mmCIF file of C-alpha atoms and ligand atoms in Angstrom:
data_model
loop_
_atom_site.group_PDB
_atom_site.id
_atom_site.type_symbol
_atom_site.label_atom_id
_atom_site.label_comp_id
_atom_site.label_asym_id
_atom_site.label_seq_id
_atom_site.Cartn_x
_atom_site.Cartn_y
_atom_site.Cartn_z
ATOM 1 C CA MET A 1 -67.076 -76.447 -138.207
ATOM 2 C CA ALA A 2 -65.102 -79.007 -139.976
ATOM 3 C CA GLU A 3 -66.384 -80.776 -143.026
ATOM 4 C CA VAL A 4 -66.715 -84.077 -142.371
ATOM 5 C CA VAL A 5 -64.593 -86.305 -144.883
ATOM 6 C CA TYR A 6 -66.197 -90.289 -145.240
ATOM 7 C CA GLY A 7 -63.313 -92.277 -146.149
ATOM 8 C CA SER A 8 -66.125 -94.805 -146.636
ATOM 9 C CA GLU A 9 -67.980 -92.773 -149.386
ATOM 10 C CA ILE A 10 -64.558 -92.606 -151.343
ATOM 11 C CA ALA A 11 -63.907 -96.102 -150.649
ATOM 12 C CA ALA A 12 -67.094 -97.194 -152.149
ATOM 13 C CA ASP A 13 -66.161 -95.373 -155.043
ATOM 14 C CA ILE A 14 -63.137 -96.938 -155.689
ATOM 15 C CA LYS A 15 -64.537 -100.215 -154.853
ATOM 16 C CA ALA A 16 -67.503 -100.007 -157.608
ATOM 17 C CA GLU A 17 -64.100 -98.733 -160.204
ATOM 18 C CA LEU A 18 -62.638 -102.290 -159.637
ATOM 19 C CA LYS A 19 -65.843 -104.311 -159.630
ATOM 20 C CA LYS A 20 -66.685 -102.677 -162.648
ATOM 21 C CA GLN A 21 -62.740 -103.675 -163.840
ATOM 22 C CA ILE A 22 -63.587 -107.268 -162.892
ATOM 23 C CA GLU A 23 -66.600 -107.546 -164.403
ATOM 24 C CA GLU A 24 -65.150 -106.863 -167.822
ATOM 25 C CA LEU A 25 -62.145 -109.653 -167.219
ATOM 26 C CA LYS A 26 -65.373 -111.762 -166.575
ATOM 27 C CA GLU A 27 -67.082 -111.130 -169.793
ATOM 28 C CA ASN A 28 -63.816 -111.618 -172.062
ATOM 29 C CA HIS A 29 -63.384 -115.155 -169.930
ATOM 30 C CA ARG A 30 -60.355 -114.073 -168.075
ATOM 31 C CA ARG A 31 -58.420 -115.084 -165.040
ATOM 32 C CA ILE A 32 -59.685 -112.874 -162.021
ATOM 33 C CA PRO A 33 -57.400 -111.265 -159.501
ATOM 34 C CA LYS A 34 -56.809 -113.150 -156.113
ATOM 35 C CA LEU A 35 -55.880 -112.300 -153.147
ATOM 36 C CA THR A 36 -54.933 -115.144 -150.292
ATOM 37 C CA VAL A 37 -55.014 -114.239 -146.484
ATOM 38 C CA ILE A 38 -53.083 -116.187 -143.860
ATOM 39 C CA LEU A 39 -54.508 -116.414 -140.379
ATOM 40 C CA ILE A 40 -52.856 -117.612 -137.331
ATOM 41 C CA GLY A 41 -54.669 -118.429 -134.715
ATOM 42 C CA ASP A 42 -58.013 -116.831 -133.302
ATOM 43 C CA HIS A 43 -57.029 -113.339 -132.298
ATOM 44 C CA ALA A 44 -60.717 -111.723 -132.166
ATOM 45 C CA ALA A 45 -59.625 -108.249 -133.782
ATOM 46 C CA SER A 46 -57.574 -109.863 -136.328
ATOM 47 C CA LEU A 47 -60.280 -112.572 -137.201
ATOM 48 C CA SER A 48 -62.703 -109.558 -137.665
ATOM 49 C CA TYR A 49 -60.170 -107.717 -139.504
ATOM 50 C CA VAL A 50 -60.113 -110.784 -141.830
ATOM 51 C CA LYS A 51 -63.585 -111.115 -142.194
ATOM 52 C CA GLY A 52 -64.007 -107.417 -143.568
ATOM 53 C CA LYS A 53 -61.342 -108.182 -145.911
ATOM 54 C CA GLU A 54 -62.966 -111.255 -147.195
ATOM 55 C CA ARG A 55 -66.391 -109.570 -147.528
ATOM 56 C CA ALA A 56 -64.716 -106.606 -149.510
ATOM 57 C CA CYS A 57 -63.313 -108.991 -151.989
ATOM 58 C CA GLY A 58 -66.810 -110.820 -152.091
ATOM 59 C CA GLU A 59 -68.205 -107.362 -152.937
ATOM 60 C CA ILE A 60 -66.125 -106.395 -155.820
ATOM 61 C CA GLY A 61 -66.044 -109.932 -157.047
ATOM 62 C CA MET A 62 -62.512 -110.699 -156.441
ATOM 63 C CA ASP A 63 -61.165 -114.320 -155.770
ATOM 64 C CA ASN A 64 -59.988 -114.770 -152.650
ATOM 65 C CA GLU A 65 -59.222 -117.548 -150.260
ATOM 66 C CA LEU A 66 -58.482 -117.772 -146.335
ATOM 67 C CA ILE A 67 -56.139 -120.009 -145.099
ATOM 68 C CA ALA A 68 -56.678 -119.921 -141.130
ATOM 69 C CA LEU A 69 -54.127 -121.739 -139.630
ATOM 70 C CA PRO A 70 -53.718 -122.764 -135.376
ATOM 71 C CA ALA A 71 -51.723 -120.609 -133.141
ATOM 72 C CA ASP A 72 -49.110 -123.550 -132.591
ATOM 73 C CA THR A 73 -48.460 -123.127 -136.431
ATOM 74 C CA SER A 74 -44.340 -123.080 -136.386
ATOM 75 C CA GLU A 75 -42.620 -120.211 -138.193
ATOM 76 C CA ALA A 76 -40.999 -123.202 -140.707
ATOM 77 C CA GLU A 77 -44.756 -124.130 -141.799
ATOM 78 C CA LEU A 78 -45.863 -120.635 -142.453
ATOM 79 C CA LEU A 79 -42.747 -119.775 -144.461
ATOM 80 C CA GLU A 80 -42.922 -122.858 -146.348
ATOM 81 C CA LEU A 81 -46.994 -121.975 -147.089
ATOM 82 C CA ILE A 82 -45.585 -118.776 -148.225
ATOM 83 C CA ASP A 83 -42.989 -120.653 -150.579
ATOM 84 C CA ARG A 84 -45.962 -122.458 -152.111
ATOM 85 C CA LEU A 85 -48.022 -119.389 -152.883
ATOM 86 C CA ASN A 86 -45.268 -117.287 -153.913
ATOM 87 C CA HIS A 87 -44.867 -119.773 -156.886
ATOM 88 C CA ASP A 88 -48.866 -120.406 -157.133
ATOM 89 C CA ASP A 89 -49.818 -118.339 -160.575
ATOM 90 C CA THR A 90 -53.404 -118.239 -159.409
ATOM 91 C CA VAL A 91 -52.301 -116.145 -156.604
ATOM 92 C CA ASP A 92 -52.169 -112.126 -157.074
ATOM 93 C CA GLY A 93 -51.578 -110.973 -153.471
ATOM 94 C CA ILE A 94 -50.585 -112.589 -150.345
ATOM 95 C CA LEU A 95 -51.209 -111.004 -146.965
ATOM 96 C CA VAL A 96 -50.406 -112.265 -143.622
ATOM 97 C CA GLN A 97 -52.702 -111.182 -140.824
ATOM 98 C CA LEU A 98 -50.265 -109.240 -137.922
ATOM 99 C CA PRO A 99 -49.767 -109.487 -135.599
ATOM 100 C CA LEU A 100 -48.641 -113.246 -135.332
ATOM 101 C CA PRO A 101 -48.229 -115.385 -132.327
ATOM 102 C CA LYS A 102 -44.842 -114.670 -130.274
ATOM 103 C CA HIS A 103 -42.978 -117.478 -131.654
ATOM 104 C CA ILE A 104 -43.143 -116.545 -135.252
ATOM 105 C CA ASN A 105 -40.983 -113.398 -135.915
ATOM 106 C CA GLU A 106 -42.875 -110.959 -137.950
ATOM 107 C CA ASP A 107 -39.800 -109.719 -140.011
ATOM 108 C CA HIS A 108 -39.000 -113.329 -141.120
ATOM 109 C CA VAL A 109 -42.477 -113.559 -142.485
ATOM 110 C CA ILE A 110 -42.467 -110.051 -144.289
ATOM 111 C CA TYR A 111 -39.231 -110.911 -145.979
ATOM 112 C CA ALA A 112 -40.446 -114.028 -147.217
ATOM 113 C CA ILE A 113 -43.636 -112.792 -149.250
ATOM 114 C CA ALA A 114 -42.561 -112.037 -152.959
ATOM 115 C CA PRO A 115 -42.395 -108.423 -153.383
ATOM 116 C CA HIS A 116 -44.539 -108.497 -156.547
ATOM 117 C CA LYS A 117 -47.123 -110.275 -154.181
ATOM 118 C CA ASP A 118 -46.977 -108.112 -150.888
ATOM 119 C CA VAL A 119 -49.800 -106.306 -151.516
ATOM 120 C CA ASP A 120 -49.351 -104.993 -148.020
ATOM 121 C CA GLY A 121 -46.819 -103.370 -148.957
ATOM 122 C CA PHE A 122 -44.361 -104.040 -145.981
ATOM 123 C CA HIS A 123 -41.434 -105.830 -147.577
ATOM 124 C CA PRO A 124 -38.441 -103.653 -147.370
ATOM 125 C CA TYR A 125 -38.141 -103.870 -151.221
ATOM 126 C CA ASN A 126 -41.458 -102.045 -151.507
ATOM 127 C CA ILE A 127 -40.663 -99.505 -148.875
ATOM 128 C CA GLY A 128 -37.268 -98.910 -150.271
ATOM 129 C CA ARG A 129 -39.002 -98.176 -153.775
ATOM 130 C CA MET A 130 -41.625 -95.544 -151.565
ATOM 131 C CA MET A 131 -38.525 -94.154 -149.966
ATOM 132 C CA MET A 132 -36.798 -93.612 -153.243
ATOM 133 C CA GLY A 133 -39.440 -91.818 -154.965
ATOM 134 C CA SER A 134 -40.619 -94.948 -157.596
ATOM 135 C CA PRO A 135 -42.936 -96.830 -155.358
ATOM 136 C CA THR A 136 -44.632 -100.188 -156.456
ATOM 137 C CA PHE A 137 -47.336 -101.349 -153.603
ATOM 138 C CA LEU A 138 -47.611 -98.654 -150.929
ATOM 139 C CA PRO A 139 -48.755 -99.572 -147.614
ATOM 140 C CA CYS A 140 -52.438 -99.699 -147.590
ATOM 141 C CA THR A 141 -53.244 -97.183 -144.890
ATOM 142 C CA PRO A 142 -50.798 -94.090 -145.844
ATOM 143 C CA LYS A 143 -52.080 -94.729 -149.381
ATOM 144 C CA GLY A 144 -55.598 -94.413 -148.178
ATOM 145 C CA ILE A 145 -54.781 -91.412 -146.411
ATOM 146 C CA MET A 146 -53.270 -90.030 -149.910
ATOM 147 C CA GLU A 147 -56.650 -90.756 -151.533
ATOM 148 C CA VAL A 148 -58.507 -88.798 -148.687
ATOM 149 C CA LEU A 149 -56.370 -85.721 -149.132
ATOM 150 C CA LYS A 150 -56.497 -85.873 -153.044
ATOM 151 C CA ARG A 151 -60.799 -85.706 -152.779
ATOM 152 C CA ILE A 152 -60.124 -82.892 -150.708
ATOM 153 C CA SER A 153 -57.929 -81.154 -153.174
ATOM 154 C CA LEU A 154 -54.756 -81.271 -151.035
ATOM 155 C CA LYS A 155 -52.635 -83.728 -153.819
ATOM 156 C CA ASP A 156 -49.826 -80.971 -153.712
ATOM 157 C CA LEU A 157 -48.823 -80.077 -150.232
ATOM 158 C CA SER A 158 -46.379 -77.324 -151.003
ATOM 159 C CA GLY A 159 -45.948 -74.866 -148.622
ATOM 160 C CA LYS A 160 -47.863 -76.915 -146.209
ATOM 161 C CA ARG A 161 -46.793 -78.025 -142.807
ATOM 162 C CA ALA A 162 -47.815 -81.601 -142.065
ATOM 163 C CA VAL A 163 -47.159 -83.441 -138.601
ATOM 164 C CA VAL A 164 -47.540 -87.065 -137.976
ATOM 165 C CA ILE A 165 -48.395 -88.562 -134.561
ATOM 166 C CA GLY A 166 -46.889 -91.889 -134.527
ATOM 167 C CA ARG A 167 -43.949 -93.640 -135.996
ATOM 168 C CA SER A 168 -44.719 -97.336 -136.649
ATOM 169 C CA ASN A 169 -43.568 -98.883 -139.626
ATOM 170 C CA ILE A 170 -47.337 -99.459 -141.261
ATOM 171 C CA VAL A 171 -48.839 -95.870 -140.501
ATOM 172 C CA GLY A 172 -46.634 -92.967 -139.017
ATOM 173 C CA LYS A 173 -43.121 -93.180 -140.782
ATOM 174 C CA PRO A 174 -44.595 -94.326 -144.369
ATOM 175 C CA ILE A 175 -47.372 -91.362 -144.718
ATOM 176 C CA ALA A 176 -44.259 -89.116 -143.029
ATOM 177 C CA GLN A 177 -42.497 -90.227 -146.541
ATOM 178 C CA LEU A 178 -45.525 -90.004 -149.149
ATOM 179 C CA LEU A 179 -46.198 -86.265 -147.416
ATOM 180 C CA LEU A 180 -42.658 -85.601 -147.794
ATOM 181 C CA ALA A 181 -43.171 -86.665 -151.504
ATOM 182 C CA ALA A 182 -46.362 -84.877 -152.265
ATOM 183 C CA ASN A 183 -44.211 -81.518 -150.903
ATOM 184 C CA ALA A 184 -45.166 -81.163 -147.412
ATOM 185 C CA THR A 185 -42.995 -79.827 -144.400
ATOM 186 C CA VAL A 186 -43.108 -82.778 -142.218
ATOM 187 C CA THR A 187 -42.440 -83.272 -138.824
ATOM 188 C CA ILE A 188 -42.811 -86.937 -137.231
ATOM 189 C CA THR A 189 -43.765 -86.746 -133.321
ATOM 190 C CA HIS A 190 -44.145 -90.149 -130.846
ATOM 191 C CA SER A 191 -44.397 -90.195 -127.019
ATOM 192 C CA LYS A 192 -40.772 -89.018 -126.494
ATOM 193 C CA THR A 193 -41.340 -85.990 -128.177
ATOM 194 C CA ALA A 194 -41.561 -82.917 -125.770
ATOM 195 C CA ASN A 195 -43.639 -79.853 -125.706
ATOM 196 C CA ILE A 196 -45.686 -82.098 -128.618
ATOM 197 C CA LYS A 197 -49.014 -79.290 -128.588
ATOM 198 C CA GLU A 198 -46.705 -76.885 -129.565
ATOM 199 C CA ILE A 199 -45.603 -78.952 -132.683
ATOM 200 C CA THR A 200 -49.163 -80.151 -133.712
ATOM 201 C CA LYS A 201 -50.765 -76.606 -132.930
ATOM 202 C CA THR A 202 -48.475 -75.569 -136.284
ATOM 203 C CA ALA A 203 -49.316 -78.144 -138.699
ATOM 204 C CA ASP A 204 -52.143 -77.504 -141.536
ATOM 205 C CA LEU A 205 -52.240 -80.956 -141.874
ATOM 206 C CA LEU A 206 -52.116 -83.128 -138.946
ATOM 207 C CA ILE A 207 -52.303 -87.516 -138.894
ATOM 208 C CA VAL A 208 -52.534 -88.915 -135.880
ATOM 209 C CA ALA A 209 -51.880 -92.644 -135.583
ATOM 210 C CA ILE A 210 -51.337 -93.714 -131.846
ATOM 211 C CA GLY A 211 -53.880 -96.177 -130.508
ATOM 212 C CA LYS A 212 -55.137 -93.972 -127.298
ATOM 213 C CA PRO A 213 -58.836 -93.382 -127.502
ATOM 214 C CA ARG A 214 -59.694 -89.550 -128.006
ATOM 215 C CA MET A 215 -56.225 -88.287 -127.132
ATOM 216 C CA VAL A 216 -56.061 -85.202 -129.495
ATOM 217 C CA ASP A 217 -58.645 -82.453 -128.538
ATOM 218 C CA ALA A 218 -58.936 -79.133 -130.082
ATOM 219 C CA SER A 219 -56.016 -77.844 -127.582
ATOM 220 C CA TRP A 220 -53.514 -79.879 -130.249
ATOM 221 C CA ILE A 221 -55.299 -78.393 -132.995
ATOM 222 C CA LYS A 222 -54.610 -75.164 -135.014
ATOM 223 C CA GLU A 223 -58.114 -73.096 -136.448
ATOM 224 C CA GLY A 224 -58.302 -74.332 -140.225
ATOM 225 C CA ALA A 225 -56.366 -77.426 -139.582
ATOM 226 C CA VAL A 226 -56.738 -81.119 -141.937
ATOM 227 C CA VAL A 227 -57.099 -83.659 -139.327
ATOM 228 C CA ILE A 228 -56.772 -86.986 -140.066
ATOM 229 C CA ASP A 229 -57.760 -89.464 -137.877
ATOM 230 C CA VAL A 230 -56.240 -93.065 -138.221
ATOM 231 C CA GLY A 231 -56.980 -94.772 -134.796
ATOM 232 C CA VAL A 232 -59.259 -97.464 -134.127
ATOM 233 C CA ASN A 233 -59.870 -98.012 -130.556
ATOM 234 C CA ARG A 234 -62.643 -98.937 -128.012
ATOM 235 C CA ASP A 235 -63.565 -96.613 -125.454
ATOM 236 C CA GLU A 236 -64.201 -97.314 -121.851
ATOM 237 C CA ASN A 237 -68.277 -98.331 -122.921
ATOM 238 C CA ASN A 238 -66.538 -100.284 -125.667
ATOM 239 C CA LYS A 239 -67.530 -98.302 -128.123
ATOM 240 C CA LEU A 240 -65.511 -97.958 -131.419
ATOM 241 C CA CYS A 241 -63.424 -94.580 -131.264
ATOM 242 C CA GLY A 242 -60.597 -92.945 -132.831
ATOM 243 C CA ASP A 243 -57.408 -91.123 -131.640
ATOM 244 C CA VAL A 244 -58.903 -87.685 -131.945
ATOM 245 C CA ASP A 245 -61.750 -86.223 -129.625
ATOM 246 C CA PHE A 246 -64.124 -85.629 -132.701
ATOM 247 C CA VAL A 247 -66.580 -83.339 -131.080
ATOM 248 C CA SER A 248 -63.785 -80.662 -130.150
ATOM 249 C CA ALA A 249 -61.681 -81.244 -132.893
ATOM 250 C CA ALA A 250 -64.827 -80.627 -135.534
ATOM 251 C CA GLU A 251 -64.873 -77.266 -134.154
ATOM 252 C CA LYS A 252 -61.058 -75.930 -135.070
ATOM 253 C CA ALA A 253 -60.732 -78.141 -137.934
ATOM 254 C CA ALA A 254 -61.484 -77.546 -141.438
ATOM 255 C CA TYR A 255 -61.530 -81.215 -142.652
ATOM 256 C CA ILE A 256 -61.567 -84.102 -140.279
ATOM 257 C CA THR A 257 -62.103 -87.895 -140.747
ATOM 258 C CA PRO A 258 -64.429 -89.853 -138.227
ATOM 259 C CA VAL A 259 -64.056 -93.046 -136.856
ATOM 260 C CA PRO A 260 -65.421 -95.496 -138.050
ATOM 261 C CA LYS A 261 -66.028 -94.701 -141.596
ATOM 262 C CA GLY A 262 -63.093 -92.797 -142.010
ATOM 263 C CA ILE A 263 -59.469 -94.430 -142.769
ATOM 264 C CA GLY A 264 -60.505 -97.556 -141.901
ATOM 265 C CA PRO A 265 -62.361 -98.501 -145.145
ATOM 266 C CA MET A 266 -59.852 -96.619 -147.044
ATOM 267 C CA THR A 267 -56.974 -99.187 -145.906
ATOM 268 C CA ILE A 268 -59.602 -102.181 -147.079
ATOM 269 C CA ALA A 269 -60.290 -100.345 -150.466
ATOM 270 C CA MET A 270 -56.271 -99.925 -150.854
ATOM 271 C CA LEU A 271 -55.745 -103.556 -150.296
ATOM 272 C CA LEU A 272 -58.231 -104.571 -153.319
ATOM 273 C CA SER A 273 -56.294 -101.785 -155.449
ATOM 274 C CA ASN A 274 -53.114 -103.099 -154.901
ATOM 275 C CA THR A 275 -54.172 -106.630 -155.563
ATOM 276 C CA MET A 276 -55.610 -105.554 -158.526
ATOM 277 C CA ASP A 277 -52.416 -103.654 -159.637
ATOM 278 C CA ALA A 278 -50.168 -107.126 -158.879
ATOM 279 C CA TYR A 279 -52.951 -108.976 -161.213
ATOM 280 C CA ARG A 280 -52.325 -106.375 -164.024
ATOM 281 C CA GLU A 281 -48.298 -106.682 -163.605
ATOM 282 C CA HIS A 282 -48.578 -110.517 -163.070
ATOM 283 C CA GLU A 283 -50.967 -110.956 -166.487
ATOM 284 C CA SER A 284 -48.241 -108.444 -168.452
ATOM 285 C CA GLU A 285 -45.672 -110.933 -167.752
HETATM 286 P P1 NAP B 1 -48.208 -98.447 -132.850
HETATM 287 O O1 NAP B 1 -47.436 -99.146 -133.703
HETATM 288 O O2 NAP B 1 -48.667 -98.805 -131.452
HETATM 289 O O3 NAP B 1 -47.572 -97.142 -132.821
HETATM 290 C C1 NAP B 1 -47.939 -95.910 -132.165
HETATM 291 C C2 NAP B 1 -47.553 -94.736 -131.988
HETATM 292 O O4 NAP B 1 -47.895 -93.784 -131.248
HETATM 293 C C3 NAP B 1 -46.035 -94.741 -131.672
HETATM 294 O O5 NAP B 1 -44.820 -94.586 -132.435
HETATM 295 C C4 NAP B 1 -45.978 -94.409 -130.445
HETATM 296 O O6 NAP B 1 -44.488 -93.757 -130.077
HETATM 297 C C5 NAP B 1 -46.917 -93.066 -130.539
HETATM 298 N N1 NAP B 1 -47.597 -92.885 -129.285
HETATM 299 C C6 NAP B 1 -47.898 -93.562 -128.119
HETATM 300 N N2 NAP B 1 -48.461 -92.808 -127.193
HETATM 301 C C7 NAP B 1 -48.266 -91.481 -127.547
HETATM 302 C C8 NAP B 1 -48.399 -90.560 -126.875
HETATM 303 N N3 NAP B 1 -48.870 -90.372 -125.562
HETATM 304 N N4 NAP B 1 -47.718 -89.267 -127.336
HETATM 305 C C9 NAP B 1 -47.289 -89.241 -128.977
HETATM 306 N N5 NAP B 1 -47.197 -90.610 -129.521
HETATM 307 C C10 NAP B 1 -47.667 -91.483 -128.535
HETATM 308 O O7 NAP B 1 -49.911 -98.271 -133.618
HETATM 309 P P2 NAP B 1 -50.364 -98.294 -135.245
HETATM 310 O O8 NAP B 1 -50.143 -99.599 -135.556
HETATM 311 O O9 NAP B 1 -49.422 -97.149 -135.758
HETATM 312 O O10 NAP B 1 -51.479 -97.793 -135.173
HETATM 313 C C11 NAP B 1 -51.905 -96.650 -134.488
HETATM 314 C C12 NAP B 1 -53.325 -96.505 -134.430
HETATM 315 O O11 NAP B 1 -54.000 -96.519 -135.773
HETATM 316 C C13 NAP B 1 -54.082 -97.738 -133.427
HETATM 317 O O12 NAP B 1 -55.332 -97.531 -133.182
HETATM 318 C C14 NAP B 1 -54.265 -98.890 -134.920
HETATM 319 O O13 NAP B 1 -55.336 -99.579 -134.434
HETATM 320 C C15 NAP B 1 -55.057 -97.878 -136.140
HETATM 321 N N6 NAP B 1 -54.759 -98.405 -137.122
HETATM 322 C C16 NAP B 1 -55.725 -97.948 -138.060
HETATM 323 C C17 NAP B 1 -55.850 -98.672 -139.132
HETATM 324 C C18 NAP B 1 -56.744 -98.344 -140.198
HETATM 325 O O14 NAP B 1 -57.199 -99.095 -140.999
HETATM 326 N N7 NAP B 1 -57.549 -97.360 -139.695
HETATM 327 C C19 NAP B 1 -54.575 -99.351 -139.662
HETATM 328 C C20 NAP B 1 -53.914 -99.027 -138.888
HETATM 329 C C21 NAP B 1 -53.348 -99.036 -137.578
HETATM 330 P P3 NAP B 1 -42.920 -94.633 -129.823
HETATM 331 O O15 NAP B 1 -42.966 -94.892 -130.784
HETATM 332 O O16 NAP B 1 -42.170 -93.540 -128.991
HETATM 333 O O17 NAP B 1 -43.785 -95.855 -129.029
#
């Protein structure tokens, strides 16, 4: 039976440490770090993610601002706002909540955020630095997964076989890169992979980022594997669940992350941590 690894507990430790650092700044009458979040439209899931980020900033005493704009905001207006925030000395981190309305080109927006304020780690500069092995801001979800692996003493993955299911720019591709940098032998699989289970069953470490409720059950998993479930889905009863069928997978895995209370809270903790890093860099200029 697998040991359940609660990202929520690791995230709480990280947030407590950040809170302490911010309290020290306040005691010393220093400026405190600020995260600005831009939300376009009223997409329900985005609204809930943005609220979660706002709440997390509040918990640790980080300054934060939500700029909520109507769904018909033009790309030019959004780019102008980002430009203003790029030059605003009181702002350390800028996050534009994705997805954006169809009339706005997501790439244009990601490219517009100054790399040193790109606390989501999506700008090509930051992605390039990660690929070259000298990272600046890492994308939050993959960074959170690596923190979880550290806590179960899997910092060095030499000799381990890692399989990633999913190849998105925000999870699959960057986590594969970070696992490679940690010396794992990495395979990326996706919807066009043939005989996928034959591959996943060889994994010492299986990272699942698909977006399909409970798709991966015990028959995909090698006995004793570490299983990281990134998925956030609603099942047929509107219950929150991951991409992994937790009950059956937990019988075969050595370690498994749950949904909720798994990778989700780690993603938010890493956003706060990136914002703190942006602040430190900003203050040292
Ligand atoms: P995405 O951009 O939709 O990518 C999904 C990936 O899964 C794609 O690469 C797709 O392959 C692959 N896929 C789809 N069906 C498959 C199948 N039957 N077999 C194998 N691979 C399949 O999703 P994402 O943004 O990476 O997110 C994935 C999940 O993680 C979602 O549930 C999302 O909500 C969740 N998520 C959670 C967090 C968090 O903080 N916990 C953060 C980000 C995302 P193709 O490329 O071939 O289409």
